[in-house]
Each structure stands twice: as C-alpha cells, then as structure tokens.
Amino acid sequence: MRELRINLKEKTYLLYIERGLLDRIGKKIKSIYTDNGIKDVSANKKVIIVTDKNVDKFYGNKVKESLEESGFMFFKVVIEPGEKSKSMEELIKLYNELLDIGVTRGDLIIALGGGVVGDLTGFAASTFLRGIPYIQIPTSLLAQIDSSIGGKVAVDLPRGKNLVGSFYHPEAVFIDPNVLDTLDKRFLYDGMGEVIKYGCIKDKELFYNLIQYDDKELLSNMENIIYTCCSIKKKVVEKDEKDTGDRMLLNFGHTIGHAIEKYYNFEKYTHGEAVALGMYIITKKSEEMKLTKEGTAALIAKVLNRHNLEHEINLEDKDSILSAISLDKKNKGEFINIVLLRDIGDSFIHEIKRVEMIDFI
Ligand SMILES: NC(=O)c1ccc[n+]([C@@H]2O[C@H](COP(=O)([O-])OP(=O)(O)OC[C@H]3O[C@@H](n4cnc5c(N)ncnc54)[C@H](O)[C@@H]3O)[C@@H](O)[C@H]2O)c1
C-alpha cells in the first residue's frame, strides 16, 4: 500500500494506492469514517455510492458487499456515462435522490468512477446541505492521476465546461490500479496524455521510463506511475491550492489542447489526445524560438507515439483555433500565461501578449 498525505491549509487527507484495494474498501472506509470522527458506524450509517452504468456493471456489487459487510447502510445512485452527465439537470436529479434517501450531514457520499462522476459527485457533496463528507474512488486513469486530487469539483453549463464549481476536498482517495483492466483502451491512452504531461513538466525519469515501456511494462508499472503522478500533483496543489500561480504548470499543452477540443466540438479528439497535440505543437515552436532545448519536441513526439497518441495535426484554420483560445475563460485580458519547457522535466510559465499566441500555433 502506498500512501500520500495531502496537506492543505484547512484540511489534510490521505490518498491510498494499492492493487486489489476495492476488495477491502468497506474496512478501509470504516477506519476513515471513525478516525475522522465523522460518525460512529455502529448504528448503520448511510453510505451513498454515486457511479455510472459502466463502472456499476463491473464494480457495483463488489463495493456493495464490502460496505455492507462493514456495517454500512448502502445506497446507490447510477448515472449515464459520459460528459453529458456533468450537467445542472443531472445535479438536480442527484440532489433529489439524496433527499429521497434522507441524507444528513453525518452520512457519507462516495464517488466511484471517472472524472465525470468525481466532478459531479464532489460538487453535489460540496453544496448539498452546505457540505457532506465525501470520498473519491477514481476508476479511470485520468481520474486516478489527476481529477481526484486537488479538490476541483464542477459541472458544465451549456455555454462551457466546468463553469460552475468549487474547491472541496474529499475525506480520502482510494486508488486501485487493477480497475484499469476493464477501462476501454481509448480512455487508457487518453489518461496517458496527462501521465506524459507530468513527465514533461516535472519528472525526467518518468518521461524516459515512458519512452521505453511497452504496453505490458506500462501496465505492470502502473502502481508506481500513479504514485509518481499523484506525488507531483500533490506538491503543486499544496503550493498553490486555489490555482493562482504554480498550479498553472499543470496546464502544459492545455491552452492549444482546449482550443483544438473546442474547435472540433469535443467530438474528434478526447481531452488527452488534444493535450498531446498541444504539448507537441507548443514545444516545437518554443524550440524554434530558442526557449526550449533542441530535440525536446522530437522526444515528446516519440513518447506520445509510443503510447498511441498522435503528435501532429494540420492546423490550417489557425484563426479559429486562436479565437477558441481567446474564448477560454482562463485567457482574458491583453496578456496570457503559457507553460513551456526549458528541457524535459523543467517547465516554466511564460507571459505573452494575447496576439503573440499566433506564433505558437
Ligand atoms: N477536477 C479536476 O481537477 C479535473 C481534472 C481533469 C479532468 N477533469 C474532468 O474529468 C472528466 C473526464 O474524466 P474521465 O476521462 O475519467 O471521463 P469519464 O468519467 O467519462 O470516464 C471515461 C469512461 O470510462 C468509463 N470508466 C471509468 N472507469 C472505468 C473502469 N474502471 N472500467 C470500465 N469503464 C470505466 C466511464 O464509464 C466512461 O465511459 C471531464 O469532465 C474533465 O473536465 C477534472
């Protein structure tokens, strides 16, 4: 079992990583529940699992049995899979389910799923009755290394992603790398986009390991990879919890990546695929401008291709991509911050005039 303690100003909590953790989840949660003094579990306290249909099919029963064995009163809310469920409508449906169950502030909500379930459930937990304790059990690679850590929770509005949200940290995060065995390959590669990003911005060793791993080695080293990525995110988040400075480094590849996703109406590229393109495009340009060590973009292309991610796209319509960048809520004003690499593992924030962004695409 690997553990990481996330230390924030107003809260500290543990993240556990272990293969097979899901089999013992009831016992583990019971210890968190009593240790944190949320409530004593002897009187059959309510635990409400929020999950999606895909995850429920594989893990719903296992989690139910384990929680019931540990004396919890088990309830389950199952949503449709996919980004469409991160909506106001789904949020209100979830509030209504919680009301029907009779949830109180002494009960516990558990997000069992990918980033969609995590973000929606976390936001519901942060707002329902002004805040209910919750636990994250992330099941996609992206959720295990990124969205379950850092406290950002949100839902989308028809006019854009993550427009309504808050910072709300869980009581604990439980990561079982074994659940990745049932994840669709495209979502595995999607998560690899973010894994590679961590190597690019902060960890040369991770990056060079990723260049070498074949698919089998990748999976057998997954527990270490997840631990490394979570350690990087932990350090960045502890330094800049509310995302006003260093946390921006986590956005490497995202300025152009988001614009590509948006330009193709979120249909052609997954988030990780778009970030992969964004990392390569910006590094190729920054290398030409002598801001980045020669050969870095080629290394990024190599590691991306190694993990089934493309690095090149024909950006003929640069103006549309540029206007998609300008529409992004993070890019208001005359100046914008972009994240560049000096070298693999060494990233920095670079302020440019918004009009200069065209030079980077
Ligand atoms: N809060 C944050 O800091 C943060 C950071 C990055 C991304 N996000 C958000 O995360 C979301 C994307 O997350 P995602 O990529 O996990 O998407 P997702 O939650 O839609 O999961 C991807 C797919 O995999 C399925 N799935 C998940 N785990 C599975 C498993 N173990 N076995 C079989 N199928 C499984 C899901 O049902 C879904 O179909 C976006 O909404 C994004 O905005 C949030």
GROMACS .gro file of N, CA, C and O and ligand atoms in nm, residues 52 54-55 58-59 81-83 86 113-117 119 139-140 142-143 146-147 149 152-153 161-162 179-180 182-184 187 190 233 247, ligand 1:
model
  184
   52ASP      N    1  -2.136   0.546  -1.245
   52ASP     CA    2  -2.207   0.545  -1.374
   52ASP      C    3  -2.231   0.399  -1.417
   52ASP      O    4  -2.179   0.305  -1.355
   54ASN      N    5  -2.138   0.207  -1.660
   54ASN     CA    6  -2.026   0.119  -1.697
   54ASN      C    7  -1.953   0.068  -1.573
   54ASN      O    8  -1.922  -0.051  -1.561
   55VAL      N    9  -1.923   0.161  -1.484
   55VAL     CA   10  -1.845   0.125  -1.365
   55VAL      C   11  -1.930   0.036  -1.273
   55VAL      O   12  -1.881  -0.061  -1.215
   58PHE      N   13  -1.919  -0.335  -1.356
   58PHE     CA   14  -1.800  -0.410  -1.314
   58PHE      C   15  -1.780  -0.414  -1.163
   58PHE      O   16  -1.734  -0.514  -1.109
   59TYR      N   17  -1.810  -0.303  -1.095
   59TYR     CA   18  -1.767  -0.292  -0.955
   59TYR      C   19  -1.877  -0.263  -0.853
   59TYR      O   20  -1.851  -0.263  -0.733
   81PRO      N   21  -2.315   0.718  -1.835
   81PRO     CA   22  -2.174   0.752  -1.854
   81PRO      C   23  -2.156   0.871  -1.950
   81PRO      O   24  -2.241   0.892  -2.037
   82GLY      N   25  -2.048   0.944  -1.933
   82GLY     CA   26  -2.012   1.048  -2.030
   82GLY      C   27  -2.032   1.190  -1.979
   82GLY      O   28  -2.105   1.216  -1.884
   83GLU      N   29  -1.966   1.282  -2.050
   83GLU     CA   30  -1.961   1.424  -2.011
   83GLU      C   31  -2.100   1.488  -1.998
   83GLU      O   32  -2.119   1.577  -1.916
   86LYS      N   33  -2.241   1.559  -1.662
   86LYS     CA   34  -2.185   1.661  -1.571
   86LYS      C   35  -2.265   1.790  -1.589
   86LYS      O   36  -2.210   1.896  -1.618
  113GLY      N   37  -1.594   0.622  -0.987
  113GLY     CA   38  -1.598   0.635  -1.132
  113GLY      C   39  -1.486   0.722  -1.185
  113GLY      O   40  -1.388   0.752  -1.114
  114GLY      N   41  -1.502   0.765  -1.309
  114GLY     CA   42  -1.404   0.852  -1.373
  114GLY      C   43  -1.422   0.997  -1.331
  114GLY      O   44  -1.493   1.026  -1.233
  115GLY      N   45  -1.362   1.086  -1.407
  115GLY     CA   46  -1.365   1.229  -1.373
  115GLY      C   47  -1.505   1.288  -1.376
  115GLY      O   48  -1.535   1.382  -1.301
  116VAL      N   49  -1.592   1.234  -1.460
  116VAL     CA   50  -1.729   1.287  -1.468
  116VAL      C   51  -1.802   1.261  -1.336
  116VAL      O   52  -1.857   1.352  -1.275
  117VAL      N   53  -1.798   1.136  -1.292
  117VAL     CA   54  -1.863   1.101  -1.164
  117VAL      C   55  -1.797   1.179  -1.050
  117VAL      O   56  -1.865   1.234  -0.962
  119ASP      N   57  -1.628   1.471  -1.050
  119ASP     CA   58  -1.657   1.616  -1.050
  119ASP      C   59  -1.802   1.645  -1.010
  119ASP      O   60  -1.830   1.735  -0.931
  139THR      N   61  -1.174   0.560  -1.096
  139THR     CA   62  -1.159   0.432  -1.167
  139THR      C   63  -1.102   0.447  -1.309
  139THR      O   64  -1.071   0.346  -1.371
  140SER      N   65  -1.092   0.569  -1.362
  140SER     CA   66  -1.025   0.584  -1.492
  140SER      C   67  -0.882   0.631  -1.464
  140SER      O   68  -0.855   0.684  -1.355
  142LEU      N   69  -0.726   0.882  -1.592
  142LEU     CA   70  -0.727   1.027  -1.576
  142LEU      C   71  -0.771   1.067  -1.434
  142LEU      O   72  -0.714   1.153  -1.370
  143ALA      N   73  -0.874   1.000  -1.386
  143ALA     CA   74  -0.924   1.033  -1.252
  143ALA      C   75  -0.824   0.991  -1.145
  143ALA      O   76  -0.807   1.060  -1.044
  146ASP      N   77  -0.525   1.254  -1.177
  146ASP     CA   78  -0.548   1.396  -1.196
  146ASP      C   79  -0.673   1.446  -1.125
  146ASP      O   80  -0.666   1.514  -1.022
  147SER      N   81  -0.792   1.408  -1.176
  147SER     CA   82  -0.913   1.478  -1.129
  147SER      C   83  -0.952   1.448  -0.985
  147SER      O   84  -1.022   1.528  -0.923
  149ILE      N   85  -0.752   1.440  -0.733
  149ILE     CA   86  -0.661   1.510  -0.641
  149ILE      C   87  -0.669   1.660  -0.669
  149ILE      O   88  -0.667   1.701  -0.785
  152LYS      N   89  -1.075   2.027  -0.707
  152LYS     CA   90  -1.161   2.099  -0.801
  152LYS      C   91  -1.282   2.012  -0.834
  152LYS      O   92  -1.265   1.897  -0.880
  153VAL      N   93  -1.401   2.064  -0.812
  153VAL     CA   94  -1.523   1.991  -0.846
  153VAL      C   95  -1.613   2.086  -0.925
  153VAL      O   96  -1.610   2.206  -0.901
  161LYS      N   97  -1.753   2.425  -2.036
  161LYS     CA   98  -1.720   2.321  -1.939
  161LYS      C   99  -1.679   2.380  -1.804
  161LYS      O  100  -1.615   2.486  -1.799
  162ASN      N  101  -1.713   2.311  -1.696
  162ASN     CA  102  -1.667   2.346  -1.561
  162ASN      C  103  -1.697   2.489  -1.520
  162ASN      O  104  -1.620   2.551  -1.446
  179VAL      N  105  -0.847  -0.180  -1.142
  179VAL     CA  106  -0.972  -0.149  -1.213
  179VAL      C  107  -0.944  -0.098  -1.355
  179VAL      O  108  -1.035  -0.096  -1.439
  180LEU      N  109  -0.818  -0.060  -1.380
  180LEU     CA  110  -0.787  -0.011  -1.515
  180LEU      C  111  -0.796  -0.124  -1.619
  180LEU      O  112  -0.804  -0.098  -1.739
  182THR      N  113  -1.039  -0.302  -1.691
  182THR     CA  114  -1.167  -0.302  -1.764
  182THR      C  115  -1.191  -0.171  -1.840
  182THR      O  116  -1.293  -0.155  -1.907
  183LEU      N  117  -1.096  -0.078  -1.827
  183LEU     CA  118  -1.112   0.053  -1.894
  183LEU      C  119  -1.090   0.038  -2.044
  183LEU      O  120  -0.994  -0.027  -2.086
  184ASP      N  121  -1.177   0.098  -2.121
  184ASP     CA  122  -1.163   0.097  -2.266
  184ASP      C  123  -1.025   0.154  -2.305
  184ASP      O  124  -0.981   0.253  -2.248
  187PHE      N  125  -0.966   0.528  -2.347
  187PHE     CA  126  -0.959   0.608  -2.224
  187PHE      C  127  -0.826   0.586  -2.152
  187PHE      O  128  -0.779   0.676  -2.082
  190ASP      N  129  -0.599   0.808  -2.340
  190ASP     CA  130  -0.639   0.944  -2.304
  190ASP      C  131  -0.570   0.985  -2.173
  190ASP      O  132  -0.508   1.092  -2.165
  233LYS      N  133   0.132   1.603  -0.846
  233LYS     CA  134   0.014   1.689  -0.833
  233LYS      C  135  -0.001   1.736  -0.688
  233LYS      O  136  -0.035   1.850  -0.662
  247ARG      N  137   0.022   2.620  -0.994
  247ARG     CA  138  -0.067   2.512  -1.039
  247ARG      C  139  -0.088   2.520  -1.191
  247ARG      O  140  -0.125   2.422  -1.255
  362LIG     N1  141  -1.144   1.806  -1.115
  362LIG     C1  142  -1.033   1.811  -1.182
  362LIG     O1  143  -0.928   1.859  -1.133
  362LIG     C2  144  -1.029   1.754  -1.321
  362LIG     C3  145  -0.907   1.737  -1.387
  362LIG     C4  146  -0.907   1.679  -1.513
  362LIG     C5  147  -1.027   1.641  -1.572
  362LIG     N2  148  -1.144   1.662  -1.505
  362LIG     C6  149  -1.273   1.621  -1.564
  362LIG     O2  150  -1.273   1.481  -1.576
  362LIG     C7  151  -1.367   1.444  -1.678
  362LIG     C8  152  -1.308   1.336  -1.763
  362LIG     O3  153  -1.279   1.224  -1.683
  362LIG     P1  154  -1.263   1.078  -1.744
  362LIG     O4  155  -1.171   1.081  -1.859
  362LIG     O5  156  -1.236   0.986  -1.632
  362LIG     O6  157  -1.407   1.052  -1.808
  362LIG     P2  158  -1.531   0.963  -1.764
  362LIG     O7  159  -1.564   0.982  -1.621
  362LIG     O8  160  -1.637   0.991  -1.864
  362LIG     O9  161  -1.476   0.814  -1.781
  362LIG     C9  162  -1.440   0.768  -1.908
  362LIG    C10  163  -1.519   0.643  -1.947
  362LIG    O10  164  -1.463   0.531  -1.882
  362LIG    C11  165  -1.563   0.458  -1.812
  362LIG     N3  166  -1.494   0.400  -1.697
  362LIG    C12  167  -1.436   0.466  -1.594
  362LIG     N4  168  -1.369   0.380  -1.517
  362LIG    C13  169  -1.385   0.257  -1.572
  362LIG    C14  170  -1.337   0.127  -1.539
  362LIG     N5  171  -1.253   0.106  -1.438
  362LIG     N6  172  -1.375   0.024  -1.617
  362LIG    C15  173  -1.456   0.043  -1.725
  362LIG     N7  174  -1.501   0.164  -1.763
  362LIG    C16  175  -1.466   0.268  -1.686
  362LIG    C17  176  -1.671   0.558  -1.783
  362LIG    O11  177  -1.796   0.496  -1.767
  362LIG    C18  178  -1.664   0.645  -1.908
  362LIG    O12  179  -1.739   0.583  -2.011
  362LIG    C19  180  -1.400   1.571  -1.754
  362LIG    O13  181  -1.529   1.614  -1.721
  362LIG    C20  182  -1.297   1.672  -1.703
  362LIG    O14  183  -1.345   1.804  -1.704
  362LIG    C21  184  -1.147   1.717  -1.381
   0.00000   0.00000   0.00000
